[in-house]
Amino acid sequence: MSPAARRAGRLRAWAELLRLPALVTVPGDVLAGAAAAGARPGRRTLLAVGTSVCLYEAGMALNDWADRAEDAVDRPHRPLPSGRVRPAAALTAAAGLTAVGLGLAARAGRPALAVAVPLAATVWAYDLILKHTPAGPAAMGAARALDLLLGAAATTGRTRPALPSAALLGTHTLAVTTVSRTETHGDAPLAPLAALAATTLLARALTRPGPAGPRPTSDAATPAGALAPRPTGTAPTPTPHRPADAVVPALTALYAATVARPYAHAVLNASPPLTQRAVGAGIRATVPLQAALAARSGARGAALLTAALAPLGGRLARKVSIT
C-alpha cells in the first residue's frame, strides 16, 4: 500500500471514530442558546462553538474507547476493534480535546467556563459510567441542554432565558438516545414509538402561540424594533409580526418530517437496520430543531445559518456513518 493510501486510510478511520457527519449538529446548540438569551453572536460565541466542537468530539473518541470490548463483538468494523486506531490514541484524543475545549471556554469568560466544566463532566460520566444504566439517556439529554446553555452563558453571561429552549433540545436528545440503546439488537418498538410521541409534543411546543422571545441585540445597541414612548392619549401602535415567526412552522415541519417516517418504520419493524436508520434520522433532525429554536427566539439569521448545515451533514453521512 502506498503512503498516500495509508494516510487516506488513517484519515477515514479517524473520521469514523469522531463521526464527522454528526459534527454539523453541534454549532446550532450554541447559536440557539445565544438567540434564546436575546443576543447576537460575537467573538465569545465563536469561542463557545469551539468549546462545543471539542467536547463533542472528545465524547465520540471516549465513547469508542469505553465500548471497545463490546464493539469487538457487535461492531468489529469500527476503528478500534478493527485495529485502524489504537485505543491509547483514542483516549489521548479524548483527553486532549477536553482540555482544549475547556481552555476555549475559559477565554470566553467565567460564565462560559462555569457551564463547560459540568458539560465536560457529563460527557465523561456518560461514556465511562452512565451509558449502560437507566440514567444514560437523561445524561445525554442533559449534555445537549448544557451545550445550548453554553451559548447563552458565553454570549451574555446569563443562562436563565435559555432554559426553555435547553429543555426542548434535551428532550429530543433523550428520545434519540433511548432509541439508540436498541440499535444493535433491535426488537424494541416501544423506544421509537416513545420518540415519535416526543417529536409530536416538541413540534406542538415549538409552534404554540406564546409571548415573543427577546430580539437578538448587542450589548451596546438598543434592541431592534424597540418602541419609542408614545404621546399620552394616542392609540397604541400594533406590534409588527416579526419575520422570524414565519420561519418557525417551516423549520418545525422539517424537523418532524426528518424523523417521522424512520421512527414509524422502526415501530412497525424494530430490526437493527431500521432502528439504526431511525437513530441517524434523530441525529440529523437536531439541526432543524436548533434552527426552529433560534427562529422562535427571533434570530432569523442564526436559524437559517443553522438550517444550512443540514445538507452538509447529509452529504457527509453518505461517506461516513453518523452512528
JSON list of C-alpha atoms in Angstrom, two decimals, residues 38-178:
[
{"chain": "A", "resi": 38, "resn": "GLY", "atom": "CA", "xyz": [-31.52, 37.68, 23.18]},
{"chain": "A", "resi": 39, "resn": "ALA", "atom": "CA", "xyz": [-28.04, 38.47, 21.85]},
{"chain": "A", "resi": 40, "resn": "ARG", "atom": "CA", "xyz": [-26.29, 38.47, 18.51]},
{"chain": "A", "resi": 41, "resn": "PRO", "atom": "CA", "xyz": [-23.34, 36.06, 18.19]},
{"chain": "A", "resi": 42, "resn": "GLY", "atom": "CA", "xyz": [-19.92, 37.57, 18.79]},
{"chain": "A", "resi": 43, "resn": "ARG", "atom": "CA", "xyz": [-16.33, 36.55, 19.50]},
{"chain": "A", "resi": 44, "resn": "ARG", "atom": "CA", "xyz": [-17.26, 34.78, 22.71]},
{"chain": "A", "resi": 45, "resn": "THR", "atom": "CA", "xyz": [-19.99, 32.88, 20.88]},
{"chain": "A", "resi": 46, "resn": "LEU", "atom": "CA", "xyz": [-17.39, 31.61, 18.40]},
{"chain": "A", "resi": 47, "resn": "LEU", "atom": "CA", "xyz": [-15.19, 30.51, 21.28]},
{"chain": "A", "resi": 48, "resn": "ALA", "atom": "CA", "xyz": [-18.18, 28.66, 22.71]},
{"chain": "A", "resi": 49, "resn": "VAL", "atom": "CA", "xyz": [-18.70, 26.93, 19.35]},
{"chain": "A", "resi": 50, "resn": "GLY", "atom": "CA", "xyz": [-15.07, 25.81, 19.52]},
{"chain": "A", "resi": 51, "resn": "THR", "atom": "CA", "xyz": [-15.62, 24.52, 23.05]},
{"chain": "A", "resi": 52, "resn": "SER", "atom": "CA", "xyz": [-18.74, 22.65, 21.97]},
{"chain": "A", "resi": 53, "resn": "VAL", "atom": "CA", "xyz": [-17.00, 21.04, 18.99]},
{"chain": "A", "resi": 54, "resn": "CYS", "atom": "CA", "xyz": [-14.03, 19.92, 21.09]},
{"chain": "A", "resi": 55, "resn": "LEU", "atom": "CA", "xyz": [-16.15, 18.45, 23.89]},
{"chain": "A", "resi": 56, "resn": "TYR", "atom": "CA", "xyz": [-18.47, 16.72, 21.42]},
{"chain": "A", "resi": 57, "resn": "GLU", "atom": "CA", "xyz": [-15.59, 15.08, 19.59]},
{"chain": "A", "resi": 58, "resn": "ALA", "atom": "CA", "xyz": [-13.94, 14.17, 22.88]},
{"chain": "A", "resi": 59, "resn": "GLY", "atom": "CA", "xyz": [-17.14, 12.31, 23.71]},
{"chain": "A", "resi": 60, "resn": "MET", "atom": "CA", "xyz": [-17.06, 10.50, 20.38]},
{"chain": "A", "resi": 61, "resn": "ALA", "atom": "CA", "xyz": [-13.49, 9.28, 20.89]},
{"chain": "A", "resi": 62, "resn": "LEU", "atom": "CA", "xyz": [-14.12, 8.36, 24.53]},
{"chain": "A", "resi": 63, "resn": "ASN", "atom": "CA", "xyz": [-17.30, 6.51, 23.56]},
{"chain": "A", "resi": 64, "resn": "ASP", "atom": "CA", "xyz": [-15.42, 4.10, 21.29]},
{"chain": "A", "resi": 65, "resn": "TRP", "atom": "CA", "xyz": [-12.61, 3.68, 23.81]},
{"chain": "A", "resi": 66, "resn": "ALA", "atom": "CA", "xyz": [-15.09, 2.74, 26.54]},
{"chain": "A", "resi": 67, "resn": "ASP", "atom": "CA", "xyz": [-17.03, 0.40, 24.21]},
{"chain": "A", "resi": 68, "resn": "ARG", "atom": "CA", "xyz": [-14.03, -1.26, 22.55]},
{"chain": "A", "resi": 69, "resn": "ALA", "atom": "CA", "xyz": [-14.76, -4.72, 24.04]},
{"chain": "A", "resi": 70, "resn": "GLU", "atom": "CA", "xyz": [-18.47, -4.54, 23.14]},
{"chain": "A", "resi": 71, "resn": "ASP", "atom": "CA", "xyz": [-17.67, -3.26, 19.65]},
{"chain": "A", "resi": 72, "resn": "ALA", "atom": "CA", "xyz": [-15.30, -6.17, 19.08]},
{"chain": "A", "resi": 73, "resn": "VAL", "atom": "CA", "xyz": [-18.39, -8.40, 19.19]},
{"chain": "A", "resi": 74, "resn": "ASP", "atom": "CA", "xyz": [-21.19, -6.21, 17.81]},
{"chain": "A", "resi": 75, "resn": "ARG", "atom": "CA", "xyz": [-19.29, -3.75, 15.57]},
{"chain": "A", "resi": 76, "resn": "PRO", "atom": "CA", "xyz": [-15.95, -5.33, 14.59]},
{"chain": "A", "resi": 77, "resn": "HIS", "atom": "CA", "xyz": [-15.67, -2.90, 11.66]},
{"chain": "A", "resi": 78, "resn": "ARG", "atom": "CA", "xyz": [-15.31, 0.12, 13.99]},
{"chain": "A", "resi": 79, "resn": "PRO", "atom": "CA", "xyz": [-11.86, 1.80, 14.04]},
{"chain": "A", "resi": 80, "resn": "LEU", "atom": "CA", "xyz": [-10.71, 0.41, 17.41]},
{"chain": "A", "resi": 81, "resn": "PRO", "atom": "CA", "xyz": [-11.67, -3.28, 17.16]},
{"chain": "A", "resi": 82, "resn": "SER", "atom": "CA", "xyz": [-10.51, -3.35, 13.54]},
{"chain": "A", "resi": 83, "resn": "GLY", "atom": "CA", "xyz": [-7.09, -2.08, 14.63]},
{"chain": "A", "resi": 84, "resn": "ARG", "atom": "CA", "xyz": [-7.17, 1.04, 12.44]},
{"chain": "A", "resi": 85, "resn": "VAL", "atom": "CA", "xyz": [-6.93, 3.31, 15.51]},
{"chain": "A", "resi": 86, "resn": "ARG", "atom": "CA", "xyz": [-5.12, 2.34, 18.71]},
{"chain": "A", "resi": 87, "resn": "PRO", "atom": "CA", "xyz": [-7.16, 2.54, 21.94]},
{"chain": "A", "resi": 88, "resn": "ALA", "atom": "CA", "xyz": [-4.45, 4.65, 23.57]},
{"chain": "A", "resi": 89, "resn": "ALA", "atom": "CA", "xyz": [-4.66, 7.15, 20.72]},
{"chain": "A", "resi": 90, "resn": "ALA", "atom": "CA", "xyz": [-8.43, 7.44, 21.10]},
{"chain": "A", "resi": 91, "resn": "LEU", "atom": "CA", "xyz": [-8.16, 8.02, 24.86]},
{"chain": "A", "resi": 92, "resn": "THR", "atom": "CA", "xyz": [-5.39, 10.60, 24.35]},
{"chain": "A", "resi": 93, "resn": "ALA", "atom": "CA", "xyz": [-7.52, 12.40, 21.78]},
{"chain": "A", "resi": 94, "resn": "ALA", "atom": "CA", "xyz": [-10.47, 12.48, 24.17]},
{"chain": "A", "resi": 95, "resn": "ALA", "atom": "CA", "xyz": [-8.35, 13.96, 26.96]},
{"chain": "A", "resi": 96, "resn": "GLY", "atom": "CA", "xyz": [-6.65, 16.47, 24.65]},
{"chain": "A", "resi": 97, "resn": "LEU", "atom": "CA", "xyz": [-9.90, 17.66, 23.07]},
{"chain": "A", "resi": 98, "resn": "THR", "atom": "CA", "xyz": [-11.45, 18.09, 26.52]},
{"chain": "A", "resi": 99, "resn": "ALA", "atom": "CA", "xyz": [-8.51, 20.22, 27.67]},
{"chain": "A", "resi": 100, "resn": "VAL", "atom": "CA", "xyz": [-8.65, 22.38, 24.53]},
{"chain": "A", "resi": 101, "resn": "GLY", "atom": "CA", "xyz": [-12.40, 22.80, 24.88]},
{"chain": "A", "resi": 102, "resn": "LEU", "atom": "CA", "xyz": [-12.14, 23.95, 28.49]},
{"chain": "A", "resi": 103, "resn": "GLY", "atom": "CA", "xyz": [-9.32, 26.31, 27.53]},
{"chain": "A", "resi": 104, "resn": "LEU", "atom": "CA", "xyz": [-11.52, 27.92, 24.87]},
{"chain": "A", "resi": 105, "resn": "ALA", "atom": "CA", "xyz": [-14.35, 28.22, 27.39]},
{"chain": "A", "resi": 106, "resn": "ALA", "atom": "CA", "xyz": [-12.02, 29.99, 29.81]},
{"chain": "A", "resi": 107, "resn": "ARG", "atom": "CA", "xyz": [-11.20, 32.52, 27.11]},
{"chain": "A", "resi": 108, "resn": "ALA", "atom": "CA", "xyz": [-14.92, 33.05, 26.53]},
{"chain": "A", "resi": 109, "resn": "GLY", "atom": "CA", "xyz": [-15.34, 34.12, 30.16]},
{"chain": "A", "resi": 110, "resn": "ARG", "atom": "CA", "xyz": [-16.16, 32.76, 33.59]},
{"chain": "A", "resi": 111, "resn": "PRO", "atom": "CA", "xyz": [-19.88, 32.17, 32.85]},
{"chain": "A", "resi": 112, "resn": "ALA", "atom": "CA", "xyz": [-18.97, 30.03, 29.84]},
{"chain": "A", "resi": 113, "resn": "LEU", "atom": "CA", "xyz": [-16.41, 28.05, 31.84]},
{"chain": "A", "resi": 114, "resn": "ALA", "atom": "CA", "xyz": [-18.98, 27.54, 34.63]},
{"chain": "A", "resi": 115, "resn": "VAL", "atom": "CA", "xyz": [-21.19, 25.73, 32.08]},
{"chain": "A", "resi": 116, "resn": "ALA", "atom": "CA", "xyz": [-18.39, 23.99, 30.17]},
{"chain": "A", "resi": 117, "resn": "VAL", "atom": "CA", "xyz": [-17.00, 22.23, 33.25]},
{"chain": "A", "resi": 118, "resn": "PRO", "atom": "CA", "xyz": [-20.24, 20.37, 34.11]},
{"chain": "A", "resi": 119, "resn": "LEU", "atom": "CA", "xyz": [-20.75, 19.73, 30.40]},
{"chain": "A", "resi": 120, "resn": "ALA", "atom": "CA", "xyz": [-17.36, 18.04, 30.15]},
{"chain": "A", "resi": 121, "resn": "ALA", "atom": "CA", "xyz": [-18.04, 16.12, 33.35]},
{"chain": "A", "resi": 122, "resn": "THR", "atom": "CA", "xyz": [-21.36, 14.92, 31.97]},
{"chain": "A", "resi": 123, "resn": "VAL", "atom": "CA", "xyz": [-19.72, 13.74, 28.74]},
{"chain": "A", "resi": 124, "resn": "TRP", "atom": "CA", "xyz": [-17.10, 11.71, 30.60]},
{"chain": "A", "resi": 125, "resn": "ALA", "atom": "CA", "xyz": [-19.59, 10.37, 33.13]},
{"chain": "A", "resi": 126, "resn": "TYR", "atom": "CA", "xyz": [-21.92, 9.24, 30.36]},
{"chain": "A", "resi": 127, "resn": "ASP", "atom": "CA", "xyz": [-19.25, 7.40, 28.37]},
{"chain": "A", "resi": 128, "resn": "LEU", "atom": "CA", "xyz": [-17.49, 5.80, 31.34]},
{"chain": "A", "resi": 129, "resn": "ILE", "atom": "CA", "xyz": [-20.31, 5.16, 33.83]},
{"chain": "A", "resi": 130, "resn": "LEU", "atom": "CA", "xyz": [-23.86, 6.08, 32.86]},
{"chain": "A", "resi": 131, "resn": "LYS", "atom": "CA", "xyz": [-24.23, 4.88, 29.28]},
{"chain": "A", "resi": 132, "resn": "HIS", "atom": "CA", "xyz": [-25.48, 1.40, 30.09]},
{"chain": "A", "resi": 133, "resn": "THR", "atom": "CA", "xyz": [-27.57, 2.45, 33.10]},
{"chain": "A", "resi": 134, "resn": "PRO", "atom": "CA", "xyz": [-31.16, 3.74, 33.17]},
{"chain": "A", "resi": 135, "resn": "ALA", "atom": "CA", "xyz": [-29.71, 7.24, 33.65]},
{"chain": "A", "resi": 136, "resn": "GLY", "atom": "CA", "xyz": [-27.87, 7.13, 30.32]},
{"chain": "A", "resi": 137, "resn": "PRO", "atom": "CA", "xyz": [-30.45, 8.83, 28.05]},
{"chain": "A", "resi": 138, "resn": "ALA", "atom": "CA", "xyz": [-31.12, 11.53, 30.66]},
{"chain": "A", "resi": 139, "resn": "ALA", "atom": "CA", "xyz": [-27.39, 12.22, 30.93]},
{"chain": "A", "resi": 140, "resn": "MET", "atom": "CA", "xyz": [-27.09, 12.60, 27.16]},
{"chain": "A", "resi": 141, "resn": "GLY", "atom": "CA", "xyz": [-30.11, 14.92, 27.13]},
{"chain": "A", "resi": 142, "resn": "ALA", "atom": "CA", "xyz": [-28.52, 16.97, 29.91]},
{"chain": "A", "resi": 143, "resn": "ALA", "atom": "CA", "xyz": [-25.31, 17.27, 27.90]},
{"chain": "A", "resi": 144, "resn": "ARG", "atom": "CA", "xyz": [-27.19, 18.71, 24.91]},
{"chain": "A", "resi": 145, "resn": "ALA", "atom": "CA", "xyz": [-29.11, 21.08, 27.15]},
{"chain": "A", "resi": 146, "resn": "LEU", "atom": "CA", "xyz": [-25.88, 22.28, 28.76]},
{"chain": "A", "resi": 147, "resn": "ASP", "atom": "CA", "xyz": [-24.38, 22.78, 25.30]},
{"chain": "A", "resi": 148, "resn": "LEU", "atom": "CA", "xyz": [-27.20, 25.16, 24.42]},
{"chain": "A", "resi": 149, "resn": "LEU", "atom": "CA", "xyz": [-26.81, 26.97, 27.75]},
{"chain": "A", "resi": 150, "resn": "LEU", "atom": "CA", "xyz": [-23.11, 27.33, 26.94]},
{"chain": "A", "resi": 151, "resn": "GLY", "atom": "CA", "xyz": [-24.04, 29.58, 24.02]},
{"chain": "A", "resi": 152, "resn": "ALA", "atom": "CA", "xyz": [-26.17, 31.78, 26.26]},
{"chain": "A", "resi": 153, "resn": "ALA", "atom": "CA", "xyz": [-23.55, 31.96, 29.01]},
{"chain": "A", "resi": 154, "resn": "ALA", "atom": "CA", "xyz": [-20.70, 32.80, 26.64]},
{"chain": "A", "resi": 155, "resn": "THR", "atom": "CA", "xyz": [-22.64, 35.45, 24.74]},
{"chain": "A", "resi": 156, "resn": "THR", "atom": "CA", "xyz": [-24.46, 37.26, 27.56]},
{"chain": "A", "resi": 157, "resn": "GLY", "atom": "CA", "xyz": [-23.29, 35.74, 30.84]},
{"chain": "A", "resi": 158, "resn": "ARG", "atom": "CA", "xyz": [-26.86, 34.62, 31.56]},
{"chain": "A", "resi": 159, "resn": "THR", "atom": "CA", "xyz": [-28.45, 31.19, 31.13]},
{"chain": "A", "resi": 160, "resn": "ARG", "atom": "CA", "xyz": [-31.92, 31.58, 32.61]},
{"chain": "A", "resi": 161, "resn": "PRO", "atom": "CA", "xyz": [-33.59, 32.93, 29.42]},
{"chain": "A", "resi": 162, "resn": "ALA", "atom": "CA", "xyz": [-32.31, 29.87, 27.52]},
{"chain": "A", "resi": 163, "resn": "LEU", "atom": "CA", "xyz": [-33.70, 27.25, 29.91]},
{"chain": "A", "resi": 164, "resn": "PRO", "atom": "CA", "xyz": [-36.92, 26.57, 27.93]},
{"chain": "A", "resi": 165, "resn": "SER", "atom": "CA", "xyz": [-35.01, 26.03, 24.68]},
{"chain": "A", "resi": 166, "resn": "ALA", "atom": "CA", "xyz": [-32.50, 23.83, 26.50]},
{"chain": "A", "resi": 167, "resn": "ALA", "atom": "CA", "xyz": [-35.34, 21.70, 27.88]},
{"chain": "A", "resi": 168, "resn": "LEU", "atom": "CA", "xyz": [-36.81, 21.13, 24.41]},
{"chain": "A", "resi": 169, "resn": "LEU", "atom": "CA", "xyz": [-33.44, 20.21, 22.89]},
{"chain": "A", "resi": 170, "resn": "GLY", "atom": "CA", "xyz": [-32.62, 17.95, 25.83]},
{"chain": "A", "resi": 171, "resn": "THR", "atom": "CA", "xyz": [-35.94, 16.13, 25.46]},
{"chain": "A", "resi": 172, "resn": "HIS", "atom": "CA", "xyz": [-35.27, 15.41, 21.80]},
{"chain": "A", "resi": 173, "resn": "THR", "atom": "CA", "xyz": [-31.81, 14.09, 22.62]},
{"chain": "A", "resi": 174, "resn": "LEU", "atom": "CA", "xyz": [-33.16, 11.90, 25.41]},
{"chain": "A", "resi": 175, "resn": "ALA", "atom": "CA", "xyz": [-35.63, 10.34, 22.95]},
{"chain": "A", "resi": 176, "resn": "VAL", "atom": "CA", "xyz": [-32.97, 9.67, 20.29]},
{"chain": "A", "resi": 177, "resn": "THR", "atom": "CA", "xyz": [-30.57, 8.20, 22.86]},
{"chain": "A", "resi": 178, "resn": "THR", "atom": "CA", "xyz": [-33.28, 5.89, 24.15]}
]
